[in-house]
């Protein structure tokens, strides 16, 4: 009996050690991801210091001209380019993505879901360069048909469309999860009060899933801001301020542009000295932009949920 | 006494499963009818027949007739029908909206947008549900911030706000403590002056306390729910005709 008890005790302590070890391994993994993020941030910042000190903060951020040969390193045009193409992608992609999510989560019969859901997820698996290729070969020639002087087909419109399709699966699947997470009791509660299915969706399901849907859109924005390869292939990459090609303001979208990501990718292979540092500064700005988007998203989500619990 | 709800040889199937068999019964107007019986005997399914919530499940079929005020219930648009027949669920399910918005929801979706009128409806519904005094200063507070019993009364107020004539209750006190349960039972009493109430309950004492009529459901190994006996609650509880009813009421099974 005594021997047995001691055996148990030893087994217990063995399990305890395993338990502790796993705890530390998991802790280290968690810490490691933070360390990696910080290390990358530190590295980018360190490499960009030369640009910030030699060119100056305002000249980089608000400088309209990027001409490395003449030591002009203003990235405002690229900031505008990145923001414009992201806005374009959101305007085109979000309604489509949320619509798909509602259809998948609330309306589609099971067999339709079984076809549609993998199809949407497949979109996420297509490499960025293939989207770029599709844009170059299919979209750009079509857009070139629009008869406006200076329209090359390459530009914000082509880039926005490509980007809209690229963020579609991200937003759709996360928004669908948010919609599915809304308890069925809300739906039956609403239907039992004589609401139609559509009223139930718009007035109960979507508001209840709002924070998840906003999170989905934010992730889409993050993906859009960070997209590089496909953008390089279809946006034209001219370092100019996007502006309308004629009196019609909508021709703005036919304008070529360059994104922050594209700027880095196109020039880093031959850049040296201040030029190289200025590209790292571009990276810092991109980094900051994405942090701003994420923080404002979190703030928005928190504010929404506090409204849900307190507002009349 | 007028008959409010009536079924004639009503059968319900989920796909191949025969859920309810040959139910013919008449529920009198402005009375409380309790549906009792063991789990799986089809009480809740039968209850959901009247506001056609069973329609939402794919593969349901029925035979026989279901009437409200003598009119074939399946000829009425379900959306319109559900405005006339309110429902209170087993677990309180207020929307994640304010108390005001919860009660105003029904009138809003049926086209009422006059804020003054909505305020009146919200107040009168909350009063009828005996919740007004507890929440009148906090109408902006989330419905989810209330206690379980208050949430259930909010759901009752929400159902009353669309001015139904029938209220279906699916074990409305099953998740509540005894004091909150008592409040709901008092409420059922006072509501029965104006509304026809059908309540599913597992609690024999509750059925005895709140109902005027009782319907006893039972099922055998086929799992098909059948109505065994219907009558005045007093009769069913003191002098049941069927042996199974007696056994169930006296607690021999179930």
PDB file of C-alpha atoms in Angstrom, chain A residues 39-307:
ATOM      1  CA  UNK A  39      12.420  43.613 -33.116  1.00  0.00           C
ATOM      2  CA  UNK A  40      10.998  44.326 -36.561  1.00  0.00           C
ATOM      3  CA  UNK A  41       9.659  47.675 -35.410  1.00  0.00           C
ATOM      4  CA  UNK A  42      12.989  48.547 -33.833  1.00  0.00           C
ATOM      5  CA  UNK A  43      14.910  47.542 -36.935  1.00  0.00           C
ATOM      6  CA  UNK A  44      12.703  49.570 -39.286  1.00  0.00           C
ATOM      7  CA  UNK A  45      12.902  52.596 -36.994  1.00  0.00           C
ATOM      8  CA  UNK A  46      16.662  52.341 -36.657  1.00  0.00           C
ATOM      9  CA  UNK A  47      17.183  52.116 -40.393  1.00  0.00           C
ATOM     10  CA  UNK A  48      14.889  55.096 -40.951  1.00  0.00           C
ATOM     11  CA  UNK A  49      16.625  57.408 -38.461  1.00  0.00           C
ATOM     12  CA  UNK A  50      19.033  58.733 -41.101  1.00  0.00           C
ATOM     13  CA  UNK A  51      16.131  59.815 -43.308  1.00  0.00           C
ATOM     14  CA  UNK A  52      14.214  61.496 -40.495  1.00  0.00           C
ATOM     15  CA  UNK A  53      17.294  63.462 -39.353  1.00  0.00           C
ATOM     16  CA  UNK A  54      18.809  64.346 -42.731  1.00  0.00           C
ATOM     17  CA  UNK A  55      15.628  65.049 -44.701  1.00  0.00           C
ATOM     18  CA  UNK A  56      13.347  66.081 -41.882  1.00  0.00           C
ATOM     19  CA  UNK A  57      10.054  64.826 -40.585  1.00  0.00           C
ATOM     20  CA  UNK A  58       7.777  67.288 -42.377  1.00  0.00           C
ATOM     21  CA  UNK A  59       9.663  67.104 -45.674  1.00  0.00           C
ATOM     22  CA  UNK A  60       9.137  63.340 -45.763  1.00  0.00           C
ATOM     23  CA  UNK A  61       5.537  63.245 -44.577  1.00  0.00           C
ATOM     24  CA  UNK A  62       4.220  66.294 -46.395  1.00  0.00           C
ATOM     25  CA  UNK A  63       6.697  66.581 -49.242  1.00  0.00           C
ATOM     26  CA  UNK A  64       4.909  66.262 -52.567  1.00  0.00           C
ATOM     27  CA  UNK A  65       7.908  65.258 -54.645  1.00  0.00           C
ATOM     28  CA  UNK A  66       9.798  61.945 -54.599  1.00  0.00           C
ATOM     29  CA  UNK A  67      12.936  62.270 -56.694  1.00  0.00           C
ATOM     30  CA  UNK A  68      15.731  60.226 -55.117  1.00  0.00           C
ATOM     31  CA  UNK A  69      18.205  61.414 -57.764  1.00  0.00           C
ATOM     32  CA  UNK A  70      17.747  64.987 -56.565  1.00  0.00           C
ATOM     33  CA  UNK A  71      17.514  64.139 -52.879  1.00  0.00           C
ATOM     34  CA  UNK A  72      13.787  64.854 -52.689  1.00  0.00           C
ATOM     35  CA  UNK A  73      12.003  62.282 -50.579  1.00  0.00           C
ATOM     36  CA  UNK A  74       8.426  63.436 -50.025  1.00  0.00           C
ATOM     37  CA  UNK A  75       6.032  60.493 -49.684  1.00  0.00           C
ATOM     38  CA  UNK A  76       2.718  62.352 -49.483  1.00  0.00           C
ATOM     39  CA  UNK A  77       1.746  61.193 -52.980  1.00  0.00           C
ATOM     40  CA  UNK A  78       2.236  57.577 -51.898  1.00  0.00           C
ATOM     41  CA  UNK A  79       0.249  58.082 -48.702  1.00  0.00           C
ATOM     42  CA  UNK A  80      -2.560  59.505 -50.800  1.00  0.00           C
ATOM     43  CA  UNK A  81      -2.170  56.635 -53.272  1.00  0.00           C
ATOM     44  CA  UNK A  82      -2.371  53.977 -50.554  1.00  0.00           C
ATOM     45  CA  UNK A  83      -5.339  55.628 -48.856  1.00  0.00           C
ATOM     46  CA  UNK A  84      -7.180  56.212 -52.147  1.00  0.00           C
ATOM     47  CA  UNK A  85      -6.838  52.651 -53.346  1.00  0.00           C
ATOM     48  CA  UNK A  86      -7.853  51.332 -49.928  1.00  0.00           C
ATOM     49  CA  UNK A  87     -10.926  53.556 -49.848  1.00  0.00           C
ATOM     50  CA  UNK A  88     -11.757  52.409 -53.374  1.00  0.00           C
ATOM     51  CA  UNK A  89     -11.427  48.761 -52.378  1.00  0.00           C
ATOM     52  CA  UNK A  90     -13.575  49.281 -49.279  1.00  0.00           C
ATOM     53  CA  UNK A  91     -16.302  51.088 -51.221  1.00  0.00           C
ATOM     54  CA  UNK A  92     -16.418  48.329 -53.830  1.00  0.00           C
ATOM     55  CA  UNK A  93     -15.615  45.333 -51.645  1.00  0.00           C
ATOM     56  CA  UNK A  94     -17.396  45.857 -48.320  1.00  0.00           C
ATOM     57  CA  UNK A  95     -20.985  45.904 -49.592  1.00  0.00           C
ATOM     58  CA  UNK A  96     -20.250  42.814 -51.643  1.00  0.00           C
ATOM     59  CA  UNK A  97     -18.525  41.038 -48.758  1.00  0.00           C
ATOM     60  CA  UNK A  98     -21.175  41.887 -46.156  1.00  0.00           C
ATOM     61  CA  UNK A  99     -23.880  40.938 -48.640  1.00  0.00           C
ATOM     62  CA  UNK A 100     -22.208  37.579 -49.200  1.00  0.00           C
ATOM     63  CA  UNK A 101     -21.809  37.093 -45.466  1.00  0.00           C
ATOM     64  CA  UNK A 102     -25.509  37.773 -44.833  1.00  0.00           C
ATOM     65  CA  UNK A 103     -26.463  35.460 -47.669  1.00  0.00           C
ATOM     66  CA  UNK A 104     -24.183  32.686 -46.424  1.00  0.00           C
ATOM     67  CA  UNK A 105     -25.069  33.079 -42.767  1.00  0.00           C
ATOM     68  CA  UNK A 106     -28.790  33.789 -42.925  1.00  0.00           C
ATOM     69  CA  UNK A 107     -30.392  32.994 -46.229  1.00  0.00           C
ATOM     70  CA  UNK A 108     -28.614  30.361 -48.305  1.00  0.00           C
ATOM     71  CA  UNK A 109     -29.858  26.774 -48.012  1.00  0.00           C
ATOM     72  CA  UNK A 110     -27.276  24.257 -46.823  1.00  0.00           C
ATOM     73  CA  UNK A 111     -26.318  22.938 -50.273  1.00  0.00           C
ATOM     74  CA  UNK A 112     -25.696  26.462 -51.591  1.00  0.00           C
ATOM     75  CA  UNK A 113     -23.529  27.185 -48.547  1.00  0.00           C
ATOM     76  CA  UNK A 114     -21.602  24.004 -49.252  1.00  0.00           C
ATOM     77  CA  UNK A 115     -20.655  25.340 -52.680  1.00  0.00           C
ATOM     78  CA  UNK A 116     -20.283  29.027 -51.893  1.00  0.00           C
ATOM     79  CA  UNK A 117     -18.251  28.907 -48.709  1.00  0.00           C
ATOM     80  CA  UNK A 118     -15.301  26.927 -50.129  1.00  0.00           C
ATOM     81  CA  UNK A 119     -15.463  29.105 -53.255  1.00  0.00           C
ATOM     82  CA  UNK A 120     -15.086  32.264 -51.176  1.00  0.00           C
ATOM     83  CA  UNK A 121     -12.322  30.699 -49.122  1.00  0.00           C
ATOM     84  CA  UNK A 122     -10.533  29.653 -52.297  1.00  0.00           C
ATOM     85  CA  UNK A 123     -10.297  33.330 -53.219  1.00  0.00           C
ATOM     86  CA  UNK A 124      -8.154  33.808 -50.129  1.00  0.00           C
ATOM     87  CA  UNK A 125      -5.748  31.124 -51.278  1.00  0.00           C
ATOM     88  CA  UNK A 126      -4.975  32.632 -54.675  1.00  0.00           C
ATOM     89  CA  UNK A 127      -1.499  34.221 -54.605  1.00  0.00           C
ATOM     90  CA  UNK A 128      -1.342  37.963 -54.848  1.00  0.00           C
ATOM     91  CA  UNK A 129       0.679  37.866 -58.058  1.00  0.00           C
ATOM     92  CA  UNK A 130      -2.098  35.939 -59.797  1.00  0.00           C
ATOM     93  CA  UNK A 131      -4.569  38.673 -58.917  1.00  0.00           C
ATOM     94  CA  UNK A 132      -2.074  41.161 -60.343  1.00  0.00           C
ATOM     95  CA  UNK A 133      -1.809  39.131 -63.514  1.00  0.00           C
ATOM     96  CA  UNK A 134      -5.579  38.962 -63.845  1.00  0.00           C
ATOM     97  CA  UNK A 135      -5.697  42.741 -63.377  1.00  0.00           C
ATOM     98  CA  UNK A 136      -3.040  43.350 -66.014  1.00  0.00           C
ATOM     99  CA  UNK A 137      -4.401  40.979 -68.613  1.00  0.00           C
ATOM    100  CA  UNK A 138      -8.149  41.388 -68.115  1.00  0.00           C
ATOM    101  CA  UNK A 139      -9.031  44.542 -66.180  1.00  0.00           C
ATOM    102  CA  UNK A 140      -6.478  47.000 -67.498  1.00  0.00           C
ATOM    103  CA  UNK A 141      -7.376  46.466 -71.198  1.00  0.00           C
ATOM    104  CA  UNK A 142     -11.061  46.893 -70.362  1.00  0.00           C
ATOM    105  CA  UNK A 143     -10.476  50.067 -68.388  1.00  0.00           C
ATOM    106  CA  UNK A 144      -8.250  51.363 -71.199  1.00  0.00           C
ATOM    107  CA  UNK A 145     -11.398  51.392 -73.368  1.00  0.00           C
ATOM    108  CA  UNK A 146     -12.744  54.297 -71.336  1.00  0.00           C
ATOM    109  CA  UNK A 147     -12.118  57.170 -73.671  1.00  0.00           C
ATOM    110  CA  UNK A 148     -10.340  59.753 -71.543  1.00  0.00           C
ATOM    111  CA  UNK A 149      -7.037  61.293 -72.658  1.00  0.00           C
ATOM    112  CA  UNK A 150      -4.199  60.108 -70.449  1.00  0.00           C
ATOM    113  CA  UNK A 151      -6.011  56.914 -69.443  1.00  0.00           C
ATOM    114  CA  UNK A 152      -3.605  54.013 -69.677  1.00  0.00           C
ATOM    115  CA  UNK A 153      -5.846  51.464 -67.997  1.00  0.00           C
ATOM    116  CA  UNK A 154      -3.328  51.195 -65.181  1.00  0.00           C
ATOM    117  CA  UNK A 155      -4.342  53.165 -62.135  1.00  0.00           C
ATOM    118  CA  UNK A 156      -6.558  53.496 -59.068  1.00  0.00           C
ATOM    119  CA  UNK A 157      -9.657  51.939 -60.626  1.00  0.00           C
ATOM    120  CA  UNK A 158      -7.923  48.744 -61.696  1.00  0.00           C
ATOM    121  CA  UNK A 159      -6.111  48.578 -58.361  1.00  0.00           C
ATOM    122  CA  UNK A 160      -9.303  49.182 -56.350  1.00  0.00           C
ATOM    123  CA  UNK A 161     -11.163  46.436 -58.185  1.00  0.00           C
ATOM    124  CA  UNK A 162      -8.353  43.923 -57.742  1.00  0.00           C
ATOM    125  CA  UNK A 163      -7.985  44.860 -54.096  1.00  0.00           C
ATOM    126  CA  UNK A 164     -11.757  44.651 -53.518  1.00  0.00           C
ATOM    127  CA  UNK A 165     -11.731  41.044 -54.715  1.00  0.00           C
ATOM    128  CA  UNK A 166      -8.661  40.299 -52.601  1.00  0.00           C
ATOM    129  CA  UNK A 167     -10.227  41.532 -49.349  1.00  0.00           C
ATOM    130  CA  UNK A 168     -13.572  39.890 -50.121  1.00  0.00           C
ATOM    131  CA  UNK A 169     -12.821  36.465 -48.563  1.00  0.00           C
ATOM    132  CA  UNK A 170     -11.302  37.969 -45.405  1.00  0.00           C
ATOM    133  CA  UNK A 171     -14.273  40.219 -44.734  1.00  0.00           C
ATOM    134  CA  UNK A 172     -16.872  37.676 -45.823  1.00  0.00           C
ATOM    135  CA  UNK A 173     -15.685  34.817 -43.670  1.00  0.00           C
ATOM    136  CA  UNK A 174     -15.126  36.868 -40.510  1.00  0.00           C
ATOM    137  CA  UNK A 175     -18.401  38.759 -40.931  1.00  0.00           C
ATOM    138  CA  UNK A 176     -20.190  35.459 -41.518  1.00  0.00           C
ATOM    139  CA  UNK A 177     -18.728  34.081 -38.291  1.00  0.00           C
ATOM    140  CA  UNK A 178     -19.973  37.190 -36.482  1.00  0.00           C
ATOM    141  CA  UNK A 179     -23.443  36.732 -37.956  1.00  0.00           C
ATOM    142  CA  UNK A 180     -23.519  33.040 -37.057  1.00  0.00           C
ATOM    143  CA  UNK A 181     -22.445  33.849 -33.510  1.00  0.00           C
ATOM    144  CA  UNK A 182     -25.659  35.832 -32.952  1.00  0.00           C
ATOM    145  CA  UNK A 183     -27.840  33.564 -30.778  1.00  0.00           C
ATOM    146  CA  UNK A 184     -30.848  31.997 -32.488  1.00  0.00           C
ATOM    147  CA  UNK A 185     -33.014  33.170 -29.607  1.00  0.00           C
ATOM    148  CA  UNK A 186     -32.704  36.738 -30.973  1.00  0.00           C
ATOM    149  CA  UNK A 187     -33.952  35.588 -34.360  1.00  0.00           C
ATOM    150  CA  UNK A 188     -36.906  33.630 -33.007  1.00  0.00           C
ATOM    151  CA  UNK A 189     -37.676  36.505 -30.610  1.00  0.00           C
ATOM    152  CA  UNK A 190     -37.848  38.914 -33.500  1.00  0.00           C
ATOM    153  CA  UNK A 191     -39.808  36.633 -35.827  1.00  0.00           C
ATOM    154  CA  UNK A 192     -42.283  35.821 -33.046  1.00  0.00           C
ATOM    155  CA  UNK A 193     -43.043  39.559 -32.795  1.00  0.00           C
ATOM    156  CA  UNK A 194     -44.156  39.663 -36.407  1.00  0.00           C
ATOM    157  CA  UNK A 195     -40.937  40.983 -37.903  1.00  0.00           C
ATOM    158  CA  UNK A 196     -40.075  39.808 -41.396  1.00  0.00           C
ATOM    159  CA  UNK A 197     -36.886  37.898 -42.055  1.00  0.00           C
ATOM    160  CA  UNK A 198     -35.252  40.956 -43.587  1.00  0.00           C
ATOM    161  CA  UNK A 199     -36.261  43.158 -40.636  1.00  0.00           C
ATOM    162  CA  UNK A 200     -34.856  40.524 -38.316  1.00  0.00           C
ATOM    163  CA  UNK A 201     -31.550  40.563 -40.201  1.00  0.00           C
ATOM    164  CA  UNK A 202     -31.156  44.326 -40.425  1.00  0.00           C
ATOM    165  CA  UNK A 203     -32.539  45.286 -37.027  1.00  0.00           C
ATOM    166  CA  UNK A 204     -31.492  42.459 -34.739  1.00  0.00           C
ATOM    167  CA  UNK A 205     -28.867  40.190 -36.293  1.00  0.00           C
ATOM    168  CA  UNK A 206     -26.588  42.808 -37.857  1.00  0.00           C
ATOM    169  CA  UNK A 207     -26.639  45.179 -34.843  1.00  0.00           C
ATOM    170  CA  UNK A 208     -25.933  42.227 -32.536  1.00  0.00           C
ATOM    171  CA  UNK A 209     -23.029  41.136 -34.727  1.00  0.00           C
ATOM    172  CA  UNK A 210     -21.806  44.668 -35.319  1.00  0.00           C
ATOM    173  CA  UNK A 211     -18.518  44.504 -33.469  1.00  0.00           C
ATOM    174  CA  UNK A 212     -17.475  41.355 -35.327  1.00  0.00           C
ATOM    175  CA  UNK A 213     -18.502  42.861 -38.650  1.00  0.00           C
ATOM    176  CA  UNK A 214     -16.521  46.035 -37.922  1.00  0.00           C
ATOM    177  CA  UNK A 215     -13.540  43.885 -36.986  1.00  0.00           C
ATOM    178  CA  UNK A 216     -13.901  42.087 -40.321  1.00  0.00           C
ATOM    179  CA  UNK A 217     -13.859  45.372 -42.231  1.00  0.00           C
ATOM    180  CA  UNK A 218     -10.825  46.577 -40.295  1.00  0.00           C
ATOM    181  CA  UNK A 219      -8.938  43.407 -41.116  1.00  0.00           C
ATOM    182  CA  UNK A 220      -9.866  44.016 -44.731  1.00  0.00           C
ATOM    183  CA  UNK A 221      -8.477  47.559 -44.519  1.00  0.00           C
ATOM    184  CA  UNK A 222      -5.285  46.214 -42.978  1.00  0.00           C
ATOM    185  CA  UNK A 223      -4.930  43.680 -45.761  1.00  0.00           C
ATOM    186  CA  UNK A 224      -5.610  46.368 -48.382  1.00  0.00           C
ATOM    187  CA  UNK A 225      -3.017  48.768 -46.966  1.00  0.00           C
ATOM    188  CA  UNK A 226      -0.399  46.051 -46.872  1.00  0.00           C
ATOM    189  CA  UNK A 227      -1.005  44.550 -50.319  1.00  0.00           C
ATOM    190  CA  UNK A 228       2.055  45.015 -52.528  1.00  0.00           C
ATOM    191  CA  UNK A 229       2.577  42.760 -55.504  1.00  0.00           C
ATOM    192  CA  UNK A 230      -0.840  43.012 -57.131  1.00  0.00           C
ATOM    193  CA  UNK A 231      -0.763  46.782 -56.649  1.00  0.00           C
ATOM    194  CA  UNK A 232       2.612  47.165 -58.347  1.00  0.00           C
ATOM    195  CA  UNK A 233       1.251  45.257 -61.313  1.00  0.00           C
ATOM    196  CA  UNK A 234      -1.893  47.297 -61.940  1.00  0.00           C
ATOM    197  CA  UNK A 235      -1.590  50.752 -60.375  1.00  0.00           C
ATOM    198  CA  UNK A 236       0.996  52.170 -62.772  1.00  0.00           C
ATOM    199  CA  UNK A 237       3.489  53.164 -60.062  1.00  0.00           C
ATOM    200  CA  UNK A 238       3.981  56.758 -61.286  1.00  0.00           C
ATOM    201  CA  UNK A 239       5.051  58.928 -58.411  1.00  0.00           C
ATOM    202  CA  UNK A 240       2.368  61.515 -58.919  1.00  0.00           C
ATOM    203  CA  UNK A 241      -0.505  62.858 -56.910  1.00  0.00           C
ATOM    204  CA  UNK A 242      -3.623  61.064 -58.104  1.00  0.00           C
ATOM    205  CA  UNK A 243      -5.779  63.705 -59.758  1.00  0.00           C
ATOM    206  CA  UNK A 244      -8.683  63.764 -62.220  1.00  0.00           C
ATOM    207  CA  UNK A 245      -7.617  63.475 -65.862  1.00  0.00           C
ATOM    208  CA  UNK A 246     -10.218  66.005 -67.001  1.00  0.00           C
ATOM    209  CA  UNK A 247     -13.047  68.155 -65.639  1.00  0.00           C
ATOM    210  CA  UNK A 248     -14.990  65.099 -64.452  1.00  0.00           C
ATOM    211  CA  UNK A 249     -13.832  64.378 -60.862  1.00  0.00           C
ATOM    212  CA  UNK A 250     -14.540  60.664 -61.323  1.00  0.00           C
ATOM    213  CA  UNK A 251     -11.591  60.414 -63.706  1.00  0.00           C
ATOM    214  CA  UNK A 252      -9.476  60.615 -60.555  1.00  0.00           C
ATOM    215  CA  UNK A 253      -9.779  56.847 -60.473  1.00  0.00           C
ATOM    216  CA  UNK A 254      -8.212  56.531 -63.914  1.00  0.00           C
ATOM    217  CA  UNK A 255      -5.152  58.333 -62.578  1.00  0.00           C
ATOM    218  CA  UNK A 256      -2.016  56.322 -61.948  1.00  0.00           C
ATOM    219  CA  UNK A 257      -0.586  56.257 -58.454  1.00  0.00           C
ATOM    220  CA  UNK A 258       1.931  54.471 -56.285  1.00  0.00           C
ATOM    221  CA  UNK A 259       1.326  52.873 -52.910  1.00  0.00           C
ATOM    222  CA  UNK A 260       3.626  53.023 -49.883  1.00  0.00           C
ATOM    223  CA  UNK A 261       4.243  49.302 -50.173  1.00  0.00           C
ATOM    224  CA  UNK A 262       4.927  49.554 -53.895  1.00  0.00           C
ATOM    225  CA  UNK A 263       7.415  52.348 -53.288  1.00  0.00           C
ATOM    226  CA  UNK A 264       9.483  50.137 -51.033  1.00  0.00           C
ATOM    227  CA  UNK A 265       9.290  47.048 -53.209  1.00  0.00           C
ATOM    228  CA  UNK A 266      10.108  48.819 -56.468  1.00  0.00           C
ATOM    229  CA  UNK A 267      13.130  50.776 -55.246  1.00  0.00           C
ATOM    230  CA  UNK A 268      14.735  48.846 -52.375  1.00  0.00           C
ATOM    231  CA  UNK A 269      16.838  46.653 -54.668  1.00  0.00           C
ATOM    232  CA  UNK A 270      19.011  49.544 -55.874  1.00  0.00           C
ATOM    233  CA  UNK A 271      18.606  52.139 -53.116  1.00  0.00           C
ATOM    234  CA  UNK A 272      21.568  53.139 -50.949  1.00  0.00           C
ATOM    235  CA  UNK A 273      22.290  55.689 -48.231  1.00  0.00           C
ATOM    236  CA  UNK A 274      19.574  58.265 -47.563  1.00  0.00           C
ATOM    237  CA  UNK A 275      17.425  56.819 -50.324  1.00  0.00           C
ATOM    238  CA  UNK A 276      17.445  53.420 -48.627  1.00  0.00           C
ATOM    239  CA  UNK A 277      16.710  55.026 -45.269  1.00  0.00           C
ATOM    240  CA  UNK A 278      13.831  56.982 -46.807  1.00  0.00           C
ATOM    241  CA  UNK A 279      12.302  53.693 -47.938  1.00  0.00           C
ATOM    242  CA  UNK A 280      12.484  52.464 -44.353  1.00  0.00           C
ATOM    243  CA  UNK A 281      10.792  55.720 -43.345  1.00  0.00           C
ATOM    244  CA  UNK A 282       8.054  54.776 -45.821  1.00  0.00           C
ATOM    245  CA  UNK A 283       7.760  51.506 -43.933  1.00  0.00           C
ATOM    246  CA  UNK A 284       7.463  53.350 -40.629  1.00  0.00           C
ATOM    247  CA  UNK A 285       4.619  55.454 -42.024  1.00  0.00           C
ATOM    248  CA  UNK A 286       2.862  52.308 -43.246  1.00  0.00           C
ATOM    249  CA  UNK A 287       3.352  50.737 -39.840  1.00  0.00           C
ATOM    250  CA  UNK A 288       1.882  53.816 -38.143  1.00  0.00           C
ATOM    251  CA  UNK A 289      -1.051  53.907 -40.543  1.00  0.00           C
ATOM    252  CA  UNK A 290      -1.955  50.305 -39.763  1.00  0.00           C
ATOM    253  CA  UNK A 291      -1.636  50.917 -36.022  1.00  0.00           C
ATOM    254  CA  UNK A 292      -3.958  53.931 -36.345  1.00  0.00           C
ATOM    255  CA  UNK A 293      -6.489  51.819 -38.229  1.00  0.00           C
ATOM    256  CA  UNK A 294      -6.367  49.050 -35.638  1.00  0.00           C
ATOM    257  CA  UNK A 295      -6.594  51.361 -32.641  1.00  0.00           C
ATOM    258  CA  UNK A 296      -9.496  53.312 -34.089  1.00  0.00           C
ATOM    259  CA  UNK A 297     -11.199  50.042 -34.906  1.00  0.00           C
ATOM    260  CA  UNK A 298     -10.843  48.833 -31.344  1.00  0.00           C
ATOM    261  CA  UNK A 299     -12.123  52.160 -30.082  1.00  0.00           C
ATOM    262  CA  UNK A 300     -15.080  51.976 -32.453  1.00  0.00           C
ATOM    263  CA  UNK A 301     -15.938  48.436 -31.389  1.00  0.00           C
ATOM    264  CA  UNK A 302     -15.766  49.338 -27.697  1.00  0.00           C
ATOM    265  CA  UNK A 303     -17.851  52.437 -28.196  1.00  0.00           C
ATOM    266  CA  UNK A 304     -20.484  50.465 -30.111  1.00  0.00           C
ATOM    267  CA  UNK A 305     -20.784  47.830 -27.432  1.00  0.00           C
ATOM    268  CA  UNK A 306     -21.055  50.440 -24.674  1.00  0.00           C
ATOM    269  CA  UNK A 307     -23.844  52.118 -26.666  1.00  0.00           C
TER     270      UNK A 307
END
